[in-house]
Coordinates of N, CA and C in Angstrom, one line a residue:
M1 N 18.5 18.1 -3.3 CA 18.4 16.7 -3.4 C 17.0 16.3 -3.5
S2 N 16.6 15.4 -4.3 CA 15.1 15.1 -4.2 C 14.9 13.9 -3.2
Q3 N 13.7 13.8 -2.7 CA 13.2 13.0 -1.7 C 13.2 11.6 -2.4
A4 N 13.5 10.4 -1.7 CA 13.4 9.2 -2.2 C 11.8 8.9 -2.3
R5 N 11.4 8.2 -3.4 CA 10.1 7.8 -3.6 C 10.1 6.2 -3.6
D6 N 9.9 5.6 -2.5 CA 9.9 4.2 -2.6 C 8.6 3.5 -3.1
F7 N 7.4 4.1 -2.6 CA 6.1 3.7 -3.1 C 5.5 4.4 -4.3
E8 N 4.9 3.7 -5.0 CA 4.2 4.3 -6.3 C 2.8 3.8 -6.2
W9 N 1.8 4.4 -6.8 CA 0.5 3.8 -7.0 C -0.1 4.1 -8.4
V10 N -0.9 3.2 -8.8 CA -1.7 3.4 -10.1 C -3.1 3.0 -10.0
E11 N -4.0 3.9 -10.5 CA -5.4 3.6 -10.5 C -5.9 3.0 -11.9
R12 N -6.4 2.0 -12.0 CA -6.7 1.3 -13.2 C -8.2 1.7 -13.6
A13 N -8.4 1.4 -14.8 CA -9.7 1.7 -15.3 C -10.9 1.2 -14.7
D14 N -10.7 0.1 -14.1 CA -11.8 -0.7 -13.2 C -11.9 -0.2 -12.0
G15 N -11.2 0.8 -11.5 CA -11.2 1.4 -10.1 C -10.3 0.8 -9.2
T16 N -9.6 -0.3 -9.6 CA -8.6 -0.9 -8.7 C -7.3 0.0 -8.6
V17 N -6.8 0.0 -7.4 CA -5.5 0.8 -7.1 C -4.5 -0.2 -6.8
V18 N -3.3 -0.2 -7.4 CA -2.2 -1.0 -7.2 C -1.1 -0.2 -6.6
I19 N -0.6 -0.6 -5.4 CA 0.5 0.1 -4.8 C 1.7 -0.8 -4.9
T20 N 2.9 -0.1 -5.3 CA 4.1 -0.9 -5.5 C 5.1 -0.3 -4.6
H21 N 6.0 -1.3 -4.3 CA 7.2 -0.7 -3.5 C 8.4 -1.2 -4.1
H22 N 9.3 -0.2 -4.6 CA 10.6 -0.5 -5.4 C 10.2 -1.4 -6.7
G23 N 9.0 -1.1 -7.3 CA 8.7 -1.8 -8.4 C 7.9 -3.1 -8.2
R24 N 7.7 -3.5 -7.1 CA 7.1 -4.8 -6.8 C 5.7 -4.6 -6.1
V25 N 4.7 -5.2 -6.6 CA 3.4 -5.0 -5.9 C 3.3 -5.3 -4.6
A26 N 3.0 -4.4 -3.9 CA 2.7 -4.4 -2.2 C 1.4 -4.7 -1.9
T27 N 0.4 -4.1 -2.6 CA -1.1 -4.5 -2.3 C -2.0 -4.1 -3.4
T28 N -3.1 -4.5 -3.5 CA -4.2 -4.2 -4.5 C -5.3 -3.8 -3.6
L29 N -5.9 -2.6 -4.0 CA -7.1 -2.2 -3.4 C -8.3 -2.2 -4.3
R30 N -9.5 -2.7 -3.9 CA -10.5 -2.7 -4.8 C -11.8 -2.1 -4.1
G31 N -12.7 -1.6 -4.8 CA -14.0 -1.1 -4.2 C -13.9 0.1 -3.4
G32 N -14.5 -0.1 -2.0 CA -14.5 0.8 -1.2 C -13.2 1.3 -0.6
R33 N -12.2 0.3 -0.4 CA -11.0 0.5 0.2 C -10.2 1.4 -0.8
A34 N -10.4 1.1 -2.1 CA -9.7 1.9 -3.1 C -10.2 3.4 -3.0
A35 N -11.5 3.5 -2.8 CA -12.0 4.9 -2.7 C -11.5 5.6 -1.6
E36 N -11.4 4.9 -0.4 CA -10.9 5.6 0.8 C -9.4 6.0 0.6
F37 N -8.7 5.0 0.0 CA -7.2 5.4 -0.3 C -7.1 6.6 -1.1
L38 N -8.0 6.6 -2.3 CA -7.8 7.9 -3.2 C -8.2 9.1 -2.4
A39 N -9.1 9.1 -1.6 CA -9.6 10.3 -0.9 C -8.4 10.8 0.1
E40 N -7.6 9.8 0.6 CA -6.6 10.2 1.6 C -5.1 10.3 1.0
V41 N -4.9 9.9 -0.1 CA -3.5 9.8 -0.7 C -2.9 11.3 -1.0
D42 N -3.7 12.3 -1.0 CA -3.4 13.6 -1.3 C -2.4 14.2 0.0
D43 N -2.6 13.8 1.2 CA -2.0 14.4 2.4 C -0.5 14.2 2.2
D44 N -0.1 13.0 2.3 CA 1.4 12.7 2.2 C 1.5 11.4 1.6
P45 N 1.6 11.2 0.3 CA 1.5 9.9 -0.4 C 2.4 8.9 0.2
Q46 N 3.6 9.2 0.4 CA 4.5 8.1 0.8 C 4.2 7.5 2.2
L47 N 3.7 8.3 3.1 CA 3.3 7.9 4.4 C 2.0 7.2 4.3
V48 N 1.0 7.7 3.5 CA -0.2 7.1 3.5 C 0.0 5.6 2.6
M49 N 0.8 5.4 1.8 CA 1.0 4.1 1.1 C 1.7 3.2 2.0
A50 N 2.6 3.7 2.8 CA 3.3 2.8 3.8 C 2.2 2.3 4.9
R51 N 1.4 3.1 5.1 CA 0.3 2.7 6.2 C -0.7 1.8 5.5
W52 N -1.0 2.0 4.4 CA -2.1 1.2 3.7 C -1.5 -0.2 3.4
T53 N -0.1 -0.3 3.2 CA 0.4 -1.6 2.9 C 0.7 -2.4 4.1
G54 N 0.5 -1.8 5.3 CA 0.7 -2.6 6.5 C 2.2 -2.3 7.0
N55 N 2.7 -2.9 8.1 CA 4.1 -2.8 8.7 C 5.0 -3.5 7.6
Y56 N 5.2 -2.9 6.6 CA 6.0 -3.6 5.5 C 7.4 -3.6 5.8
R57 N 8.0 -4.9 5.7 CA 9.2 -5.3 5.9 C 9.8 -4.8 7.3
R58 N 8.9 -5.2 8.3 CA 9.6 -4.9 9.7 C 9.6 -6.2 10.5
G59 N 9.8 -7.3 9.9 CA 9.8 -8.5 10.4 C 8.7 -9.2 11.0
N60 N 7.5 -8.6 10.6 CA 6.2 -9.2 11.1 C 5.3 -9.9 9.8
E61 N 6.1 -10.3 8.8 CA 5.4 -10.7 7.6 C 4.6 -12.0 7.9
R62 N 5.2 -13.0 8.7 CA 4.4 -14.2 9.0 C 3.2 -14.0 9.8
T63 N 3.4 -12.9 10.9 CA 2.3 -12.6 11.5 C 1.1 -12.0 10.8
A64 N 1.4 -11.2 9.9 CA 0.6 -10.4 9.0 C -0.2 -11.4 8.0
K65 N 0.4 -12.3 7.7 CA -0.3 -13.3 6.8 C -1.5 -14.0 7.5
Q66 N -1.5 -14.0 8.8 CA -2.6 -14.6 9.6 C -3.6 -13.6 9.8
H67 N -3.5 -12.3 9.6 CA -4.5 -11.2 10.0 C -5.6 -11.4 8.9
P68 N -6.9 -11.4 9.4 CA -8.1 -11.5 8.5 C -8.1 -10.6 7.4
R69 N -7.6 -9.4 7.4 CA -7.6 -8.6 6.2 C -6.7 -9.1 5.1
N70 N -5.6 -9.9 5.4 CA -4.7 -10.2 4.4 C -5.0 -11.8 3.9
R71 N -6.0 -12.4 4.4 CA -6.4 -13.6 3.9 C -7.3 -13.5 2.6
A72 N -7.0 -14.3 1.6 CA -7.6 -14.1 0.4 C -8.7 -15.3 0.2

């Protein structure tokens, strides 16, 4: 039986990395953060993507909005 693949990522031509979860955009990485992600993603892609998207769907979405990293 194959392992479930919840997260997927795509590197765009401009260097932007888009991480999706079940087909919905979870986060977009640009510049240095995208380069760091690409260097790290080979280890365990699902775990790395879950970590880079934050504590995804664990009941802290409102708290995460207030984090400086998530402010646009």
